[in-house]
Amino acid sequence: MLRAYGPGCDGSVVEAKLTKIPDGATWIDLEEPTKDEEQLVERCIGVNVPTEADLSEIEPSSRLYERDGALYMTVSVLCGVVDGNPATTPIGFVLTGNRLVTIRYATPKPIRAFSEHVRREPELARDAGTVLVRLLDAIIDRLADELENAAGEIEQISGHIFAKDIRPRRIPADKLTALLTRIGREQTLVAKIRYTAVSASRMLSFLKSAGNGHVAIPDEVRDHLASIGGDAASLSEHASFLSDQLIFLLDAALGLISIEKNAAMKVFSWVAVILMPPTLIAGIYGMNFHYFPELNWHYGYALSIAAMAVSAVVPFWILKMLRWI
């Protein structure tokens, strides 16, 4: 699908069968483009449209480069958070003259929100540089929101693990398993956020250094680039901090599980200690020999029962005194 935004363009779909893209279009958005749509953009704009395979490259030289006066940039953007499956999708930016071409095979929330905003306020797409910076600003703002949500969830997890009124060994095993699952999900989300922040920071650094003299970016927009770059760097650092906190919570949760298992083994241990002396006595007097001195004792059975009871109570009392039980 090909949409054109800018003065005189309302973001409507541009048919691939047309011979040209509207002259006032400053932002051409390609969503899962067909071959005909790619050829239309290449013919009208004069740039090569990166393929999905090109966008998936991870080496910096394939994601950020300049060719024939146009800047080719790829940034990995967070998506799928609402569906519960956070991931990143590569989005390509081609900036040439006063036109910006975006190539994407998914629709992250900030891209969708910004395109709707542009339809309501066409002035936002007055030039390609403004569109690019505002798109990056929307992506970074979305990262900040998701990072705040992740921080709140981490605080809740920490509260469940370190609540003062809960003894560690009394936390049910199913709740500990649920905590591990929540920690794993948050760790995945934070990792995707940090990946997006780092990718955006690299793109912003490249744009500031390579854009001079090749693209029409107003001075106020250039100033905004520095601000966005600082925000992206701060989000990356904060994501690293939250990642370290999640690792600590994971170690704490695993420690609680270990304590729970040790408590169960401790019960078996002191039960075995208590029952060992009575079992020994029962084993001795349960032997079948023809000559057994105590066989004719009148009170032999009662004495055996009493001895077994005493031999069980004494270890229990000792363990109780030592506070092992």
PDB file of C-alpha atoms in Angstrom:
ATOM      1  CA  MET A   1       0.000   0.000   0.000  1.00  0.00           C
ATOM      2  CA  LEU A   2       1.297   3.469  -0.934  1.00  0.00           C
ATOM      3  CA  ARG A   3       0.094   6.627   0.798  1.00  0.00           C
ATOM      4  CA  ALA A   4       1.184  10.207   0.131  1.00  0.00           C
ATOM      5  CA  TYR A   5       1.184  13.004   2.732  1.00  0.00           C
ATOM      6  CA  GLY A   6       1.989  16.671   2.390  1.00  0.00           C
ATOM      7  CA  PRO A   7       0.525  19.956   1.093  1.00  0.00           C
ATOM      8  CA  GLY A   8      -2.439  19.008  -1.049  1.00  0.00           C
ATOM      9  CA  CYS A   9      -2.207  15.339  -0.047  1.00  0.00           C
ATOM     10  CA  ASP A  10      -4.533  13.877   2.557  1.00  0.00           C
ATOM     11  CA  GLY A  11      -2.830  10.529   3.040  1.00  0.00           C
ATOM     12  CA  SER A  12      -5.084   8.701   0.599  1.00  0.00           C
ATOM     13  CA  VAL A  13      -3.895   5.574  -1.179  1.00  0.00           C
ATOM     14  CA  VAL A  14      -1.943   6.168  -4.382  1.00  0.00           C
ATOM     15  CA  GLU A  15      -2.658   3.560  -7.028  1.00  0.00           C
ATOM     16  CA  ALA A  16       0.401   1.847  -8.463  1.00  0.00           C
ATOM     17  CA  LYS A  17      -1.039   2.179 -11.966  1.00  0.00           C
ATOM     18  CA  LEU A  18      -0.644   5.971 -11.842  1.00  0.00           C
ATOM     19  CA  THR A  19       2.246   7.542 -13.714  1.00  0.00           C
ATOM     20  CA  LYS A  20       3.357   9.901 -10.931  1.00  0.00           C
ATOM     21  CA  ILE A  21       3.137  10.657  -7.239  1.00  0.00           C
ATOM     22  CA  PRO A  22       1.443  13.968  -6.277  1.00  0.00           C
ATOM     23  CA  ASP A  23       3.936  16.833  -6.535  1.00  0.00           C
ATOM     24  CA  GLY A  24       3.066  18.152  -3.064  1.00  0.00           C
ATOM     25  CA  ALA A  25       3.823  14.843  -1.333  1.00  0.00           C
ATOM     26  CA  THR A  26       6.625  15.218   1.192  1.00  0.00           C
ATOM     27  CA  TRP A  27       6.088  11.830   2.872  1.00  0.00           C
ATOM     28  CA  ILE A  28       5.546   8.667   0.855  1.00  0.00           C
ATOM     29  CA  ASP A  29       4.628   5.770   3.110  1.00  0.00           C
ATOM     30  CA  LEU A  30       5.051   2.256   1.696  1.00  0.00           C
ATOM     31  CA  GLU A  31       3.328  -0.434   3.761  1.00  0.00           C
ATOM     32  CA  GLU A  32       4.106  -3.946   2.511  1.00  0.00           C
ATOM     33  CA  PRO A  33       4.694  -2.509  -0.972  1.00  0.00           C
ATOM     34  CA  THR A  34       4.110  -4.450  -4.138  1.00  0.00           C
ATOM     35  CA  LYS A  35       6.651  -4.544  -6.931  1.00  0.00           C
ATOM     36  CA  ASP A  36       4.623  -2.027  -8.952  1.00  0.00           C
ATOM     37  CA  GLU A  37       4.492   0.405  -6.010  1.00  0.00           C
ATOM     38  CA  GLU A  38       8.240   0.121  -5.518  1.00  0.00           C
ATOM     39  CA  GLN A  39       8.834   0.827  -9.210  1.00  0.00           C
ATOM     40  CA  LEU A  40       6.505   3.842  -9.102  1.00  0.00           C
ATOM     41  CA  VAL A  41       8.455   5.368  -6.193  1.00  0.00           C
ATOM     42  CA  GLU A  42      11.808   4.609  -7.802  1.00  0.00           C
ATOM     43  CA  ARG A  43      10.688   6.181 -11.062  1.00  0.00           C
ATOM     44  CA  CYS A  44       9.151   9.315  -9.518  1.00  0.00           C
ATOM     45  CA  ILE A  45      11.544   9.942  -6.610  1.00  0.00           C
ATOM     46  CA  GLY A  46      14.726   8.633  -8.208  1.00  0.00           C
ATOM     47  CA  VAL A  47      15.842   6.423  -5.312  1.00  0.00           C
ATOM     48  CA  ASN A  48      16.180   2.700  -4.817  1.00  0.00           C
ATOM     49  CA  VAL A  49      13.545   1.244  -2.478  1.00  0.00           C
ATOM     50  CA  PRO A  50      15.139  -1.197   0.011  1.00  0.00           C
ATOM     51  CA  THR A  51      13.575  -4.643   0.078  1.00  0.00           C
ATOM     52  CA  GLU A  52      12.447  -6.477   3.194  1.00  0.00           C
ATOM     53  CA  ALA A  53      15.682  -8.465   3.117  1.00  0.00           C
ATOM     54  CA  ASP A  54      17.696  -5.237   2.945  1.00  0.00           C
ATOM     55  CA  LEU A  55      15.871  -3.836   5.964  1.00  0.00           C
ATOM     56  CA  SER A  56      16.608  -6.996   7.960  1.00  0.00           C
ATOM     57  CA  GLU A  57      20.381  -6.534   7.711  1.00  0.00           C
ATOM     58  CA  ILE A  58      21.954  -5.877  11.098  1.00  0.00           C
ATOM     59  CA  GLU A  59      25.380  -4.492  10.220  1.00  0.00           C
ATOM     60  CA  PRO A  60      25.521  -0.668  10.522  1.00  0.00           C
ATOM     61  CA  SER A  61      26.928  -0.211   7.019  1.00  0.00           C
ATOM     62  CA  SER A  62      23.777  -1.792   5.580  1.00  0.00           C
ATOM     63  CA  ARG A  63      21.376   0.154   7.791  1.00  0.00           C
ATOM     64  CA  LEU A  64      22.893   3.638   7.618  1.00  0.00           C
ATOM     65  CA  TYR A  65      24.476   4.883   4.402  1.00  0.00           C
ATOM     66  CA  GLU A  66      24.395   7.624   1.777  1.00  0.00           C
ATOM     67  CA  ARG A  67      23.979   7.062  -1.930  1.00  0.00           C
ATOM     68  CA  ASP A  68      23.512   9.575  -4.756  1.00  0.00           C
ATOM     69  CA  GLY A  69      22.662  12.415  -2.380  1.00  0.00           C
ATOM     70  CA  ALA A  70      20.010  10.392  -0.529  1.00  0.00           C
ATOM     71  CA  LEU A  71      20.210   9.118   3.026  1.00  0.00           C
ATOM     72  CA  TYR A  72      19.194   5.499   3.612  1.00  0.00           C
ATOM     73  CA  MET A  73      18.415   4.708   7.238  1.00  0.00           C
ATOM     74  CA  THR A  74      16.867   1.708   8.980  1.00  0.00           C
ATOM     75  CA  VAL A  75      15.633   1.720  12.563  1.00  0.00           C
ATOM     76  CA  SER A  76      14.162  -1.180  14.534  1.00  0.00           C
ATOM     77  CA  VAL A  77      10.878  -0.089  16.116  1.00  0.00           C
ATOM     78  CA  LEU A  78       9.043  -1.686  19.033  1.00  0.00           C
ATOM     79  CA  CYS A  79       5.714  -3.315  18.165  1.00  0.00           C
ATOM     80  CA  GLY A  80       3.310  -5.992  19.385  1.00  0.00           C
ATOM     81  CA  VAL A  81       3.158  -4.757  22.983  1.00  0.00           C
ATOM     82  CA  VAL A  82      -0.628  -4.439  22.990  1.00  0.00           C
ATOM     83  CA  ASP A  83      -0.955  -8.031  21.746  1.00  0.00           C
ATOM     84  CA  GLY A  84       1.327  -9.280  24.512  1.00  0.00           C
ATOM     85  CA  ASN A  85       4.098 -10.296  22.082  1.00  0.00           C
ATOM     86  CA  PRO A  86       6.668  -7.491  22.100  1.00  0.00           C
ATOM     87  CA  ALA A  87       8.981  -7.520  19.107  1.00  0.00           C
ATOM     88  CA  THR A  88      10.854  -5.152  16.853  1.00  0.00           C
ATOM     89  CA  THR A  89      10.276  -4.502  13.175  1.00  0.00           C
ATOM     90  CA  PRO A  90      12.698  -2.726  10.819  1.00  0.00           C
ATOM     91  CA  ILE A  91      11.455   0.468   9.182  1.00  0.00           C
ATOM     92  CA  GLY A  92      13.397   2.025   6.332  1.00  0.00           C
ATOM     93  CA  PHE A  93      13.744   5.776   5.818  1.00  0.00           C
ATOM     94  CA  VAL A  94      14.973   7.276   2.556  1.00  0.00           C
ATOM     95  CA  LEU A  95      15.484  11.036   2.734  1.00  0.00           C
ATOM     96  CA  THR A  96      16.208  12.896  -0.476  1.00  0.00           C
ATOM     97  CA  GLY A  97      15.591  16.541  -1.256  1.00  0.00           C
ATOM     98  CA  ASN A  98      12.261  17.475   0.276  1.00  0.00           C
ATOM     99  CA  ARG A  99      10.801  13.980   0.201  1.00  0.00           C
ATOM    100  CA  LEU A 100      10.813  11.200   2.742  1.00  0.00           C
ATOM    101  CA  VAL A 101      10.048   7.605   1.815  1.00  0.00           C
ATOM    102  CA  THR A 102       9.276   5.102   4.563  1.00  0.00           C
ATOM    103  CA  ILE A 103       9.244   1.362   3.933  1.00  0.00           C
ATOM    104  CA  ARG A 104       7.693  -0.956   6.493  1.00  0.00           C
ATOM    105  CA  TYR A 105       6.162  -4.408   6.763  1.00  0.00           C
ATOM    106  CA  ALA A 106       4.325  -3.796  10.032  1.00  0.00           C
ATOM    107  CA  THR A 107       2.457  -0.888  11.613  1.00  0.00           C
ATOM    108  CA  PRO A 108       3.859   0.063  15.029  1.00  0.00           C
ATOM    109  CA  LYS A 109       1.588   2.179  17.173  1.00  0.00           C
ATOM    110  CA  PRO A 110       3.598   5.449  16.910  1.00  0.00           C
ATOM    111  CA  ILE A 111       3.597   5.248  13.094  1.00  0.00           C
ATOM    112  CA  ARG A 112      -0.151   4.689  13.019  1.00  0.00           C
ATOM    113  CA  ALA A 113      -0.789   7.488  15.516  1.00  0.00           C
ATOM    114  CA  PHE A 114       1.419   9.959  13.645  1.00  0.00           C
ATOM    115  CA  SER A 115      -0.176   9.211  10.266  1.00  0.00           C
ATOM    116  CA  GLU A 116      -3.615   9.848  11.761  1.00  0.00           C
ATOM    117  CA  HIS A 117      -2.286  13.072  13.285  1.00  0.00           C
ATOM    118  CA  VAL A 118      -0.974  14.208   9.901  1.00  0.00           C
ATOM    119  CA  ARG A 119      -4.379  13.611   8.313  1.00  0.00           C
ATOM    120  CA  ARG A 120      -5.906  15.960  10.865  1.00  0.00           C
ATOM    121  CA  GLU A 121      -3.073  18.494  10.706  1.00  0.00           C
ATOM    122  CA  PRO A 122      -1.465  18.457   7.226  1.00  0.00           C
ATOM    123  CA  GLU A 123       0.922  21.225   8.352  1.00  0.00           C
ATOM    124  CA  LEU A 124       2.948  18.532  10.158  1.00  0.00           C
ATOM    125  CA  ALA A 125       4.035  17.234   6.734  1.00  0.00           C
ATOM    126  CA  ARG A 126       5.100  20.598   5.329  1.00  0.00           C
ATOM    127  CA  ASP A 127       8.601  19.263   4.603  1.00  0.00           C
ATOM    128  CA  ALA A 128      10.409  15.942   4.693  1.00  0.00           C
ATOM    129  CA  GLY A 129      12.782  16.888   7.518  1.00  0.00           C
ATOM    130  CA  THR A 130       9.906  17.817   9.806  1.00  0.00           C
ATOM    131  CA  VAL A 131       8.132  14.534   9.056  1.00  0.00           C
ATOM    132  CA  LEU A 132      11.252  12.491   9.795  1.00  0.00           C
ATOM    133  CA  VAL A 133      11.995  14.205  13.086  1.00  0.00           C
ATOM    134  CA  ARG A 134       8.388  14.012  14.255  1.00  0.00           C
ATOM    135  CA  LEU A 135       8.242  10.324  13.355  1.00  0.00           C
ATOM    136  CA  LEU A 136      11.352   9.692  15.431  1.00  0.00           C
ATOM    137  CA  ASP A 137       9.904  11.807  18.222  1.00  0.00           C
ATOM    138  CA  ALA A 138       6.733   9.680  18.207  1.00  0.00           C
ATOM    139  CA  ILE A 139       8.805   6.489  18.360  1.00  0.00           C
ATOM    140  CA  ILE A 140      10.860   7.753  21.309  1.00  0.00           C
ATOM    141  CA  ASP A 141       7.748   8.980  23.145  1.00  0.00           C
ATOM    142  CA  ARG A 142       6.200   5.540  22.747  1.00  0.00           C
ATOM    143  CA  LEU A 143       9.354   3.946  24.153  1.00  0.00           C
ATOM    144  CA  ALA A 144       9.173   6.249  27.185  1.00  0.00           C
ATOM    145  CA  ASP A 145       5.551   5.250  27.827  1.00  0.00           C
ATOM    146  CA  GLU A 146       6.309   1.542  27.599  1.00  0.00           C
ATOM    147  CA  LEU A 147       9.365   1.950  29.817  1.00  0.00           C
ATOM    148  CA  GLU A 148       7.232   3.661  32.461  1.00  0.00           C
ATOM    149  CA  ASN A 149       4.730   0.800  32.306  1.00  0.00           C
ATOM    150  CA  ALA A 150       7.540  -1.728  32.607  1.00  0.00           C
ATOM    151  CA  ALA A 151       8.963   0.107  35.630  1.00  0.00           C
ATOM    152  CA  GLY A 152       5.539  -0.011  37.316  1.00  0.00           C
ATOM    153  CA  GLU A 153       5.224  -3.735  36.654  1.00  0.00           C
ATOM    154  CA  ILE A 154       8.715  -4.327  38.045  1.00  0.00           C
ATOM    155  CA  GLU A 155       7.752  -2.454  41.217  1.00  0.00           C
ATOM    156  CA  GLN A 156       4.727  -4.737  41.628  1.00  0.00           C
ATOM    157  CA  ILE A 157       6.875  -7.835  41.155  1.00  0.00           C
ATOM    158  CA  SER A 158       9.352  -6.529  43.723  1.00  0.00           C
ATOM    159  CA  GLY A 159       6.504  -5.908  46.156  1.00  0.00           C
ATOM    160  CA  HIS A 160       5.294  -9.501  45.805  1.00  0.00           C
ATOM    161  CA  ILE A 161       8.757 -10.943  46.387  1.00  0.00           C
ATOM    162  CA  PHE A 162       9.865  -8.736  49.263  1.00  0.00           C
ATOM    163  CA  ALA A 163       6.558  -8.059  51.048  1.00  0.00           C
ATOM    164  CA  LYS A 164       7.187  -7.710  54.798  1.00  0.00           C
ATOM    165  CA  ASP A 165       4.144  -9.709  55.852  1.00  0.00           C
ATOM    166  CA  ILE A 166       5.031 -12.765  53.785  1.00  0.00           C
ATOM    167  CA  ARG A 167       7.539 -15.366  54.939  1.00  0.00           C
ATOM    168  CA  PRO A 168       9.481 -16.680  51.950  1.00  0.00           C
ATOM    169  CA  ARG A 169       8.746 -20.331  52.627  1.00  0.00           C
ATOM    170  CA  ARG A 170       5.005 -19.649  52.726  1.00  0.00           C
ATOM    171  CA  ILE A 171       4.827 -18.305  49.178  1.00  0.00           C
ATOM    172  CA  PRO A 172       2.991 -20.996  47.169  1.00  0.00           C
ATOM    173  CA  ALA A 173       4.958 -22.629  44.390  1.00  0.00           C
ATOM    174  CA  ASP A 174       2.394 -21.628  41.751  1.00  0.00           C
ATOM    175  CA  LYS A 175       2.795 -17.962  42.706  1.00  0.00           C
ATOM    176  CA  LEU A 176       6.563 -18.223  42.452  1.00  0.00           C
ATOM    177  CA  THR A 177       6.183 -19.772  38.997  1.00  0.00           C
ATOM    178  CA  ALA A 178       3.866 -16.925  37.996  1.00  0.00           C
ATOM    179  CA  LEU A 179       6.445 -14.406  39.229  1.00  0.00           C
ATOM    180  CA  LEU A 180       9.129 -16.050  37.086  1.00  0.00           C
ATOM    181  CA  THR A 181       6.837 -15.799  34.069  1.00  0.00           C
ATOM    182  CA  ARG A 182       6.153 -12.113  34.722  1.00  0.00           C
ATOM    183  CA  ILE A 183       9.859 -11.413  35.154  1.00  0.00           C
ATOM    184  CA  GLY A 184      10.611 -13.167  31.859  1.00  0.00           C
ATOM    185  CA  ARG A 185       7.960 -11.162  30.005  1.00  0.00           C
ATOM    186  CA  GLU A 186       9.189  -7.859  31.387  1.00  0.00           C
ATOM    187  CA  GLN A 187      12.785  -8.764  30.579  1.00  0.00           C
ATOM    188  CA  THR A 188      11.773  -9.428  26.971  1.00  0.00           C
ATOM    189  CA  LEU A 189       9.928  -6.112  26.753  1.00  0.00           C
ATOM    190  CA  VAL A 190      12.797  -4.123  28.298  1.00  0.00           C
ATOM    191  CA  ALA A 191      15.281  -5.784  25.920  1.00  0.00           C
ATOM    192  CA  LYS A 192      13.159  -4.801  22.911  1.00  0.00           C
ATOM    193  CA  ILE A 193      12.826  -1.244  24.230  1.00  0.00           C
ATOM    194  CA  ARG A 194      16.573  -0.916  24.675  1.00  0.00           C
ATOM    195  CA  TYR A 195      17.200  -2.346  21.201  1.00  0.00           C
ATOM    196  CA  THR A 196      14.871   0.237  19.686  1.00  0.00           C
ATOM    197  CA  ALA A 197      16.467   3.066  21.691  1.00  0.00           C
ATOM    198  CA  VAL A 198      19.974   2.061  20.609  1.00  0.00           C
ATOM    199  CA  SER A 199      18.868   1.722  16.981  1.00  0.00           C
ATOM    200  CA  ALA A 200      17.235   5.166  17.058  1.00  0.00           C
ATOM    201  CA  SER A 201      20.325   6.712  18.671  1.00  0.00           C
ATOM    202  CA  ARG A 202      22.550   5.375  15.904  1.00  0.00           C
ATOM    203  CA  MET A 203      20.183   6.699  13.257  1.00  0.00           C
ATOM    204  CA  LEU A 204      20.047  10.134  14.880  1.00  0.00           C
ATOM    205  CA  SER A 205      23.836  10.320  15.105  1.00  0.00           C
ATOM    206  CA  PHE A 206      24.139   9.376  11.442  1.00  0.00           C
ATOM    207  CA  LEU A 207      21.450  11.866  10.443  1.00  0.00           C
ATOM    208  CA  LYS A 208      23.137  14.736  12.266  1.00  0.00           C
ATOM    209  CA  SER A 209      26.559  13.980  10.796  1.00  0.00           C
ATOM    210  CA  ALA A 210      25.559  13.017   7.230  1.00  0.00           C
ATOM    211  CA  GLY A 211      22.572  15.276   6.660  1.00  0.00           C
ATOM    212  CA  ASN A 212      24.482  18.527   6.327  1.00  0.00           C
ATOM    213  CA  GLY A 213      24.182  19.864   2.796  1.00  0.00           C
ATOM    214  CA  HIS A 214      22.120  16.966   1.418  1.00  0.00           C
ATOM    215  CA  VAL A 215      18.647  17.302   2.922  1.00  0.00           C
ATOM    216  CA  ALA A 216      16.369  20.233   3.608  1.00  0.00           C
ATOM    217  CA  ILE A 217      16.143  20.190   7.403  1.00  0.00           C
ATOM    218  CA  PRO A 218      15.194  23.502   9.072  1.00  0.00           C
ATOM    219  CA  ASP A 219      17.408  24.785  11.877  1.00  0.00           C
ATOM    220  CA  GLU A 220      14.700  24.270  14.506  1.00  0.00           C
ATOM    221  CA  VAL A 221      14.359  20.685  13.357  1.00  0.00           C
ATOM    222  CA  ARG A 222      18.106  20.154  13.679  1.00  0.00           C
ATOM    223  CA  ASP A 223      17.915  21.425  17.241  1.00  0.00           C
ATOM    224  CA  HIS A 224      15.101  18.968  17.846  1.00  0.00           C
ATOM    225  CA  LEU A 225      17.336  16.147  16.609  1.00  0.00           C
ATOM    226  CA  ALA A 226      19.800  16.794  19.428  1.00  0.00           C
ATOM    227  CA  SER A 227      16.973  16.734  21.963  1.00  0.00           C
ATOM    228  CA  ILE A 228      15.609  13.454  20.621  1.00  0.00           C
ATOM    229  CA  GLY A 229      19.091  11.956  20.634  1.00  0.00           C
ATOM    230  CA  GLY A 230      19.487  12.832  24.302  1.00  0.00           C
ATOM    231  CA  ASP A 231      16.117  11.280  25.086  1.00  0.00           C
ATOM    232  CA  ALA A 232      17.018   8.076  23.241  1.00  0.00           C
ATOM    233  CA  ALA A 233      20.321   7.790  25.107  1.00  0.00           C
ATOM    234  CA  SER A 234      18.581   8.348  28.453  1.00  0.00           C
ATOM    235  CA  LEU A 235      15.955   5.700  27.656  1.00  0.00           C
ATOM    236  CA  SER A 236      18.681   3.238  26.730  1.00  0.00           C
ATOM    237  CA  GLU A 237      20.438   3.816  30.063  1.00  0.00           C
ATOM    238  CA  HIS A 238      17.183   3.504  31.988  1.00  0.00           C
ATOM    239  CA  ALA A 239      16.339   0.286  30.139  1.00  0.00           C
ATOM    240  CA  SER A 240      19.752  -1.095  31.158  1.00  0.00           C
ATOM    241  CA  PHE A 241      18.999  -0.187  34.783  1.00  0.00           C
ATOM    242  CA  LEU A 242      15.616  -1.942  34.639  1.00  0.00           C
ATOM    243  CA  SER A 243      17.252  -4.964  33.032  1.00  0.00           C
ATOM    244  CA  ASP A 244      19.722  -5.191  35.931  1.00  0.00           C
ATOM    245  CA  GLN A 245      16.838  -4.881  38.376  1.00  0.00           C
ATOM    246  CA  LEU A 246      14.995  -7.714  36.642  1.00  0.00           C
ATOM    247  CA  ILE A 247      18.076  -9.912  36.878  1.00  0.00           C
ATOM    248  CA  PHE A 248      18.186  -9.212  40.624  1.00  0.00           C
ATOM    249  CA  LEU A 249      14.479 -10.062  40.971  1.00  0.00           C
ATOM    250  CA  LEU A 250      15.009 -13.249  38.988  1.00  0.00           C
ATOM    251  CA  ASP A 251      17.819 -14.291  41.331  1.00  0.00           C
ATOM    252  CA  ALA A 252      15.615 -13.454  44.323  1.00  0.00           C
ATOM    253  CA  ALA A 253      12.698 -15.493  42.958  1.00  0.00           C
ATOM    254  CA  LEU A 254      14.966 -18.461  42.254  1.00  0.00           C
ATOM    255  CA  GLY A 255      16.346 -18.092  45.778  1.00  0.00           C
ATOM    256  CA  LEU A 256      12.823 -18.253  47.213  1.00  0.00           C
ATOM    257  CA  ILE A 257      12.128 -21.383  45.204  1.00  0.00           C
ATOM    258  CA  SER A 258      15.331 -22.905  46.577  1.00  0.00           C
ATOM    259  CA  ILE A 259      14.273 -21.963  50.123  1.00  0.00           C
ATOM    260  CA  GLU A 260      10.879 -23.564  49.507  1.00  0.00           C
ATOM    261  CA  LYS A 261      12.519 -26.787  48.350  1.00  0.00           C
ATOM    262  CA  ASN A 262      14.954 -26.756  51.278  1.00  0.00           C
ATOM    263  CA  ALA A 263      12.062 -26.294  53.694  1.00  0.00           C
ATOM    264  CA  ALA A 264      10.347 -29.357  52.256  1.00  0.00           C
ATOM    265  CA  MET A 265      13.538 -31.405  52.519  1.00  0.00           C
ATOM    266  CA  LYS A 266      13.999 -30.167  56.078  1.00  0.00           C
ATOM    267  CA  VAL A 267      10.621 -31.628  57.054  1.00  0.00           C
ATOM    268  CA  PHE A 268      11.612 -35.014  55.646  1.00  0.00           C
ATOM    269  CA  SER A 269      14.944 -34.802  57.482  1.00  0.00           C
ATOM    270  CA  TRP A 270      13.573 -34.159  60.971  1.00  0.00           C
ATOM    271  CA  VAL A 271      10.783 -36.684  60.484  1.00  0.00           C
ATOM    272  CA  ALA A 272      13.441 -39.271  59.622  1.00  0.00           C
ATOM    273  CA  VAL A 273      15.476 -38.313  62.703  1.00  0.00           C
ATOM    274  CA  ILE A 274      12.442 -38.626  64.995  1.00  0.00           C
ATOM    275  CA  LEU A 275      11.342 -41.997  63.598  1.00  0.00           C
ATOM    276  CA  MET A 276      14.796 -43.540  63.400  1.00  0.00           C
ATOM    277  CA  PRO A 277      15.122 -44.622  67.114  1.00  0.00           C
ATOM    278  CA  PRO A 278      11.605 -46.172  67.291  1.00  0.00           C
ATOM    279  CA  THR A 279      12.312 -47.960  64.013  1.00  0.00           C
ATOM    280  CA  LEU A 280      15.540 -49.333  65.450  1.00  0.00           C
ATOM    281  CA  ILE A 281      13.772 -50.656  68.546  1.00  0.00           C
ATOM    282  CA  ALA A 282      10.960 -52.162  66.475  1.00  0.00           C
ATOM    283  CA  GLY A 283      13.525 -53.786  64.201  1.00  0.00           C
ATOM    284  CA  ILE A 284      15.422 -55.354  67.112  1.00  0.00           C
ATOM    285  CA  TYR A 285      12.365 -56.853  68.756  1.00  0.00           C
ATOM    286  CA  GLY A 286      10.888 -57.890  65.443  1.00  0.00           C
ATOM    287  CA  MET A 287      13.656 -60.427  64.806  1.00  0.00           C
ATOM    288  CA  ASN A 288      12.662 -64.099  64.714  1.00  0.00           C
ATOM    289  CA  PHE A 289      15.142 -66.185  66.713  1.00  0.00           C
ATOM    290  CA  HIS A 290      14.345 -69.332  68.728  1.00  0.00           C
ATOM    291  CA  TYR A 291      16.305 -68.137  71.761  1.00  0.00           C
ATOM    292  CA  PHE A 292      15.124 -64.611  72.586  1.00  0.00           C
ATOM    293  CA  PRO A 293      15.829 -63.514  76.226  1.00  0.00           C
ATOM    294  CA  GLU A 294      12.976 -60.972  76.377  1.00  0.00           C
ATOM    295  CA  LEU A 295      10.444 -63.289  74.753  1.00  0.00           C
ATOM    296  CA  ASN A 296       8.996 -64.400  78.087  1.00  0.00           C
ATOM    297  CA  TRP A 297       8.831 -60.961  79.688  1.00  0.00           C
ATOM    298  CA  HIS A 298       5.337 -60.272  80.963  1.00  0.00           C
ATOM    299  CA  TYR A 299       5.556 -56.567  80.281  1.00  0.00           C
ATOM    300  CA  GLY A 300       7.881 -56.805  77.294  1.00  0.00           C
ATOM    301  CA  TYR A 301       5.356 -55.466  74.785  1.00  0.00           C
ATOM    302  CA  ALA A 302       4.412 -52.456  76.942  1.00  0.00           C
ATOM    303  CA  LEU A 303       8.050 -51.656  77.635  1.00  0.00           C
ATOM    304  CA  SER A 304       8.856 -51.807  73.918  1.00  0.00           C
ATOM    305  CA  ILE A 305       6.020 -49.417  73.079  1.00  0.00           C
ATOM    306  CA  ALA A 306       7.129 -47.060  75.864  1.00  0.00           C
ATOM    307  CA  ALA A 307      10.746 -47.185  74.693  1.00  0.00           C
ATOM    308  CA  MET A 308       9.717 -46.381  71.145  1.00  0.00           C
ATOM    309  CA  ALA A 309       7.557 -43.475  72.318  1.00  0.00           C
ATOM    310  CA  VAL A 310      10.342 -42.043  74.475  1.00  0.00           C
ATOM    311  CA  SER A 311      12.906 -42.473  71.697  1.00  0.00           C
ATOM    312  CA  ALA A 312      10.627 -40.476  69.388  1.00  0.00           C
ATOM    313  CA  VAL A 313       9.742 -37.723  71.858  1.00  0.00           C
ATOM    314  CA  VAL A 314      13.317 -37.056  72.973  1.00  0.00           C
ATOM    315  CA  PRO A 315      14.685 -36.219  69.481  1.00  0.00           C
ATOM    316  CA  PHE A 316      11.587 -34.120  68.799  1.00  0.00           C
ATOM    317  CA  TRP A 317      12.135 -32.184  72.025  1.00  0.00           C
ATOM    318  CA  ILE A 318      15.830 -31.656  71.223  1.00  0.00           C
ATOM    319  CA  LEU A 319      15.058 -30.393  67.715  1.00  0.00           C
ATOM    320  CA  LYS A 320      12.401 -28.123  69.163  1.00  0.00           C
ATOM    321  CA  MET A 321      14.831 -26.683  71.689  1.00  0.00           C
ATOM    322  CA  LEU A 322      17.338 -26.042  68.941  1.00  0.00           C
ATOM    323  CA  ARG A 323      14.579 -24.359  66.910  1.00  0.00           C
ATOM    324  CA  TRP A 324      15.124 -26.627  63.961  1.00  0.00           C
ATOM    325  CA  ILE A 325      11.387 -27.313  63.843  1.00  0.00           C
TER     326      ILE A 325
END
